[in-house]
Amino acid sequence: ENFQRKSNLKVNKMGYARKAEDDNSSSSLNESLLIATMCIIGLQVHVHVKDGSVFSGIFYTASVDNEFGIVLKKAKITKKGTSKSNVATGSVVETLVVLSSNIVQIVAEGISLPSNVTGNNEGENVGSATETLPSEPR
């Protein structure tokens, strides 16, 4: 009820309030994340998760509906972290889903990203993008 009366707040589809001025930067961030995600589909990636584990596999798709998550194909654990994993060391998992609440970073090496994702690289062909994935809804 409070959210409806304050003009500088909006409620997203999950019911959490955010400031209206955050819309432009949030929209730009979401667009950059979507573009970067599309650029790495089909590529070998390394997904670093909170417990220190690293999973490697083919970046297959991402879900951006409720909680951002990614799907790897032919995934394997390349570095064991501190938590017990449901992926055995050395085994290949046909499909692995990793939610953003567990992701620290996704690394795809040697790829070219559009300048609107990486910033102005002044003629460099290969860029890097760093996006912060929300681990909890805002």
XYZ file of N, CA and C in Angstrom:
414
model
N 0.812 -1.198 0.000
C 0.000 0.000 0.000
C 0.856 1.263 0.000
N 1.923 1.283 0.779
C 2.835 2.419 0.827
C 3.481 2.691 -0.524
N 3.791 1.624 -1.251
C 4.492 1.759 -2.516
C 3.651 2.484 -3.568
N 2.348 2.330 -3.512
C 1.488 2.950 -4.507
C 1.393 4.459 -4.326
N 1.586 4.969 -3.126
C 1.454 6.401 -2.870
C 2.725 7.185 -3.153
N 3.870 6.544 -3.118
C 5.131 7.248 -3.325
C 5.493 7.206 -4.803
N 5.620 8.358 -5.414
C 5.863 8.410 -6.853
C 7.285 8.026 -7.234
N 8.235 8.075 -6.296
C 9.604 7.736 -6.656
C 9.914 6.252 -6.456
N 8.930 5.459 -6.123
C 9.136 4.026 -5.973
C 8.271 3.275 -6.963
N 8.801 2.176 -7.456
C 8.025 1.284 -8.302
C 8.140 -0.108 -7.722
N 7.170 -0.931 -7.992
C 7.201 -2.303 -7.520
C 7.443 -3.193 -8.722
N 8.486 -4.023 -8.637
C 8.742 -4.921 -9.760
C 7.794 -6.100 -9.678
N 7.893 -7.025 -10.636
C 6.912 -8.098 -10.703
C 6.997 -9.070 -9.533
N 8.087 -9.001 -8.750
C 8.189 -9.859 -7.574
C 7.699 -9.137 -6.326
N 7.279 -7.876 -6.458
C 6.712 -7.154 -5.341
C 7.699 -6.371 -4.514
N 8.936 -6.245 -4.950
C 9.937 -5.485 -4.211
C 10.007 -4.066 -4.749
N 10.205 -3.108 -3.860
C 10.248 -1.703 -4.258
C 11.643 -1.331 -4.725
N 11.694 -0.396 -5.678
C 12.970 0.167 -6.102
C 12.734 1.611 -6.478
N 13.770 2.421 -6.466
C 13.644 3.828 -6.807
C 13.452 3.984 -8.304
N 12.627 4.922 -8.705
C 12.343 5.150 -10.116
C 13.589 5.546 -10.881
N 14.503 6.315 -10.258
C 15.702 6.746 -10.975
C 16.646 5.585 -11.266
N 16.436 4.439 -10.612
C 17.248 3.260 -10.886
C 16.838 2.582 -12.190
N 15.674 2.941 -12.747
C 15.165 2.286 -13.939
C 16.127 2.354 -15.112
N 16.673 3.541 -15.412
C 17.547 3.673 -16.572
C 18.820 2.866 -16.420
N 19.492 2.965 -15.283
C 20.727 2.213 -15.093
C 20.443 0.722 -15.009
N 19.345 0.346 -14.386
C 18.975 -1.058 -14.286
C 18.638 -1.615 -15.663
N 17.919 -0.841 -16.463
C 17.569 -1.255 -17.814
C 18.817 -1.422 -18.663
N 19.756 -0.490 -18.535
C 21.010 -0.568 -19.275
C 21.821 -1.781 -18.842
N 21.865 -2.040 -17.541
C 22.578 -3.199 -17.016
C 21.943 -4.480 -17.528
N 20.612 -4.562 -17.476
C 19.916 -5.750 -17.955
C 20.168 -5.977 -19.434
N 20.167 -4.907 -20.228
C 20.421 -5.025 -21.657
C 21.850 -5.497 -21.908
N 22.810 -4.939 -21.186
C 24.206 -5.356 -21.330
C 24.390 -6.815 -20.935
N 23.747 -7.218 -19.854
C 23.829 -8.603 -19.409
C 23.229 -9.536 -20.452
N 22.099 -9.154 -21.024
C 21.453 -9.965 -22.048
C 22.339 -10.092 -23.284
N 22.927 -8.987 -23.733
C 23.806 -9.015 -24.907
C 25.033 -9.879 -24.636
N 25.669 -9.687 -23.479
C 26.845 -10.493 -23.132
C 26.479 -11.973 -23.057
N 25.318 -12.268 -22.490
C 24.851 -13.652 -22.394
C 24.663 -14.257 -23.777
N 24.056 -13.513 -24.690
C 23.828 -14.011 -26.048
C 25.144 -14.266 -26.781
N 26.162 -13.464 -26.484
C 27.462 -13.603 -27.154
C 28.216 -14.861 -26.741
N 27.896 -15.433 -25.588
C 28.655 -16.602 -25.136
C 27.899 -17.919 -25.292
N 26.705 -17.889 -25.850
C 25.958 -19.125 -26.090
C 26.761 -20.005 -27.042
N 26.919 -21.256 -26.663
C 27.653 -22.220 -27.475
C 29.147 -22.262 -27.211
N 29.635 -21.387 -26.349
C 31.068 -21.343 -26.057
C 31.402 -22.089 -24.767
N 32.653 -22.526 -24.672
C 33.163 -23.130 -23.443
C 33.302 -22.031 -22.393
N 32.734 -22.240 -21.212
C 32.820 -21.264 -20.125
C 33.245 -21.965 -18.842
N 33.696 -21.153 -17.897
C 34.050 -21.622 -16.562
C 33.197 -20.825 -15.585
N 32.387 -21.519 -14.811
C 31.478 -20.879 -13.866
C 32.039 -21.065 -12.457
N 32.396 -19.951 -11.828
C 32.921 -19.957 -10.461
C 31.747 -19.732 -9.516
N 31.611 -20.599 -8.517
C 30.505 -20.480 -7.573
C 31.029 -20.145 -6.180
N 30.106 -19.793 -5.289
C 30.456 -19.246 -3.972
C 31.357 -20.138 -3.124
N 31.209 -21.449 -3.232
C 32.019 -22.325 -2.374
C 33.430 -22.542 -2.911
N 33.756 -21.892 -4.025
C 35.087 -22.017 -4.611
C 35.164 -23.012 -5.751
N 34.095 -23.757 -5.990
C 34.078 -24.712 -7.097
C 34.068 -23.983 -8.431
N 34.606 -24.651 -9.444
C 34.553 -24.146 -10.811
C 33.981 -25.260 -11.681
N 32.914 -24.937 -12.400
C 32.302 -25.867 -13.336
C 32.607 -25.387 -14.748
N 32.997 -26.302 -15.619
C 33.283 -25.959 -17.009
C 32.318 -26.716 -17.900
N 31.890 -26.052 -18.962
C 30.981 -26.688 -19.898
C 30.606 -25.731 -21.004
N 29.722 -26.187 -21.868
C 29.231 -25.374 -22.979
C 28.056 -24.543 -22.476
N 28.160 -23.205 -22.624
C 27.073 -22.310 -22.208
C 25.910 -22.543 -23.158
N 24.814 -23.084 -22.635
C 23.689 -23.483 -23.475
C 22.594 -22.423 -23.516
N 22.162 -21.969 -22.360
C 21.103 -20.960 -22.303
C 21.086 -20.315 -20.917
N 20.273 -19.286 -20.799
C 20.107 -18.599 -19.516
C 18.630 -18.328 -19.301
N 18.240 -18.279 -18.056
C 16.885 -17.909 -17.693
C 16.952 -16.555 -17.006
N 16.186 -15.614 -17.494
C 16.180 -14.274 -16.901
C 14.808 -13.910 -16.345
N 13.901 -14.887 -16.260
C 12.537 -14.607 -15.813
C 12.469 -14.202 -14.347
N 12.641 -15.116 -13.446
C 12.558 -14.785 -12.021
C 13.951 -14.600 -11.448
N 14.667 -15.690 -11.281
C 16.040 -15.605 -10.806
C 16.932 -15.970 -11.979
N 17.937 -15.159 -12.241
C 18.862 -15.445 -13.328
C 19.540 -16.774 -13.047
N 19.584 -17.604 -14.036
C 20.271 -18.882 -13.924
C 20.824 -19.258 -15.277
N 21.813 -20.133 -15.281
C 22.401 -20.556 -16.546
C 22.350 -22.070 -16.657
N 22.414 -22.542 -17.901
C 22.442 -23.972 -18.172
C 23.717 -24.279 -18.936
N 24.484 -25.231 -18.410
C 25.680 -25.720 -19.089
C 25.393 -27.112 -19.619
N 25.920 -27.419 -20.784
C 25.859 -28.768 -21.346
C 27.241 -29.379 -21.226
N 27.274 -30.695 -21.064
C 28.529 -31.449 -20.935
C 29.455 -30.806 -19.904
N 28.883 -30.567 -18.734
C 29.599 -29.863 -17.661
C 30.384 -30.836 -16.791
N 31.473 -30.336 -16.263
C 32.255 -31.107 -15.293
C 32.833 -30.147 -14.274
N 33.142 -30.678 -13.117
C 33.741 -29.855 -12.075
C 35.253 -29.862 -12.312
N 35.815 -28.665 -12.451
C 37.252 -28.571 -12.711
C 38.025 -28.134 -11.475
N 37.306 -27.649 -10.468
C 37.926 -27.316 -9.185
C 36.892 -27.575 -8.105
N 37.253 -28.377 -7.142
C 36.338 -28.729 -6.053
C 36.363 -27.650 -4.987
N 35.185 -27.219 -4.575
C 35.063 -26.210 -3.527
C 34.896 -26.837 -2.162
N 34.432 -26.017 -1.221
C 34.309 -26.464 0.166
C 33.015 -27.223 0.449
N 31.986 -27.018 -0.352
C 30.701 -27.687 -0.124
C 30.659 -29.032 -0.836
N 29.773 -29.887 -0.351
C 29.555 -31.170 -1.010
C 28.768 -30.906 -2.295
N 29.245 -31.438 -3.398
C 28.619 -31.197 -4.697
C 27.899 -32.451 -5.164
N 26.834 -32.259 -5.944
C 26.147 -33.403 -6.527
C 26.783 -33.801 -7.860
N 27.904 -33.169 -8.214
C 28.655 -33.511 -9.421
C 29.960 -34.158 -8.972
N 30.133 -35.428 -9.333
C 31.345 -36.147 -8.937
C 32.538 -35.655 -9.746
N 33.695 -35.563 -9.083
C 34.922 -35.147 -9.758
C 35.226 -36.127 -10.881
N 35.493 -35.586 -12.074
C 35.828 -36.412 -13.229
C 34.642 -36.837 -14.070
N 33.427 -36.755 -13.534
C 32.255 -37.152 -14.317
C 31.740 -35.983 -15.145
N 31.094 -36.313 -16.251
C 30.497 -35.301 -17.122
C 28.987 -35.349 -16.932
N 28.404 -34.183 -16.665
C 26.956 -34.060 -16.483
C 26.380 -33.505 -17.782
N 25.382 -34.181 -18.317
C 24.813 -33.753 -19.599
C 24.236 -32.342 -19.511
N 23.479 -32.032 -18.441
C 22.875 -30.708 -18.261
C 23.034 -30.279 -16.805
N 23.596 -29.092 -16.600
C 23.799 -28.557 -15.251
C 23.189 -27.164 -15.185
N 22.332 -26.923 -14.197
C 21.710 -25.617 -13.986
C 22.374 -24.968 -12.776
N 22.812 -23.712 -12.938
C 23.430 -22.960 -11.845
C 22.642 -21.661 -11.669
N 22.134 -21.416 -10.462
C 21.360 -20.201 -10.185
C 22.278 -19.048 -9.794
N 21.824 -17.831 -10.035
C 22.643 -16.645 -9.764
C 23.020 -16.516 -8.299
N 22.204 -17.058 -7.417
C 22.523 -16.969 -5.992
C 23.808 -17.720 -5.656
N 24.253 -18.599 -6.549
C 25.495 -19.348 -6.348
C 26.645 -18.838 -7.202
N 26.365 -18.052 -8.235
C 27.395 -17.645 -9.195
C 28.224 -16.478 -8.667
N 29.550 -16.617 -8.768
C 30.470 -15.524 -8.479
C 30.850 -14.855 -9.791
N 31.246 -15.659 -10.779
C 31.568 -15.116 -12.099
C 31.469 -16.209 -13.148
N 31.284 -15.765 -14.388
C 31.296 -16.652 -15.547
C 32.419 -16.159 -16.444
N 33.333 -17.049 -16.796
C 34.484 -16.665 -17.606
C 34.389 -17.350 -18.964
N 34.399 -16.540 -20.017
C 34.493 -17.018 -21.395
C 35.666 -16.270 -22.005
N 36.717 -16.977 -22.350
C 37.955 -16.331 -22.780
C 37.994 -16.102 -24.287
N 38.624 -14.977 -24.668
C 38.908 -14.681 -26.066
C 37.705 -14.390 -26.932
N 36.660 -13.800 -26.381
C 35.490 -13.497 -27.194
C 35.394 -11.996 -27.433
N 34.814 -11.634 -28.534
C 34.594 -10.222 -28.850
C 33.185 -9.845 -28.428
N 33.093 -8.753 -27.692
C 31.793 -8.245 -27.272
C 31.575 -6.878 -27.897
N 30.324 -6.529 -28.194
C 30.034 -5.197 -28.734
C 30.489 -4.104 -27.775
N 30.891 -2.957 -28.320
C 31.411 -1.864 -27.491
C 30.375 -1.335 -26.506
N 29.083 -1.457 -26.813
C 28.067 -0.978 -25.873
C 27.946 -1.882 -24.645
N 28.587 -3.040 -24.673
C 28.606 -3.928 -23.516
C 29.878 -3.718 -22.716
N 31.012 -3.550 -23.414
C 32.302 -3.463 -22.733
C 32.759 -2.043 -22.498
N 32.120 -1.068 -23.110
C 32.602 0.311 -23.051
C 33.447 0.572 -24.280
N 34.003 1.749 -24.385
C 34.811 2.097 -25.546
C 36.213 1.541 -25.365
N 36.585 0.578 -26.207
C 37.896 -0.061 -26.114
C 38.893 0.519 -27.097
N 38.542 1.594 -27.769
C 39.410 2.290 -28.705
C 40.102 1.347 -29.677
N 39.285 0.601 -30.422
C 39.818 -0.229 -31.484
C 40.222 -1.631 -31.078
N 40.191 -1.946 -29.810
C 40.531 -3.304 -29.408
C 39.401 -4.235 -29.820
N 39.753 -5.413 -30.329
C 38.747 -6.366 -30.779
C 38.179 -7.210 -29.649
N 38.993 -7.473 -28.646
C 38.544 -8.335 -27.566
C 38.318 -7.491 -26.328
N 37.157 -7.627 -25.751
C 36.843 -6.873 -24.543
C 36.440 -7.810 -23.439
N 36.220 -7.251 -22.301
C 35.699 -8.041 -21.194
C 34.549 -7.269 -20.585
N 33.616 -7.989 -20.078
C 32.455 -7.353 -19.455
C 32.311 -7.894 -18.052
N 32.020 -7.026 -17.144
C 31.748 -7.432 -15.774
C 30.364 -6.937 -15.427
N 29.485 -7.837 -15.137
C 28.130 -7.489 -14.742
C 27.871 -8.100 -13.376
N 27.159 -7.411 -12.553
C 26.803 -7.931 -11.248
C 25.420 -8.543 -11.337
N 25.334 -9.813 -11.015
C 24.057 -10.492 -11.029
C 23.438 -10.359 -9.651
N 22.182 -9.989 -9.581
C 21.559 -9.870 -8.264
C 21.404 -11.245 -7.632
N 21.973 -11.436 -6.459
C 21.828 -12.722 -5.789
C 20.521 -12.786 -5.016
N 19.939 -11.638 -4.761
C 18.635 -11.569 -4.113
C 17.812 -10.520 -4.839
N 16.497 -10.723 -4.926
C 15.653 -9.714 -5.580
C 15.768 -8.377 -4.878
N 15.703 -7.294 -5.674
C 15.746 -5.946 -5.088
C 14.389 -5.520 -4.626
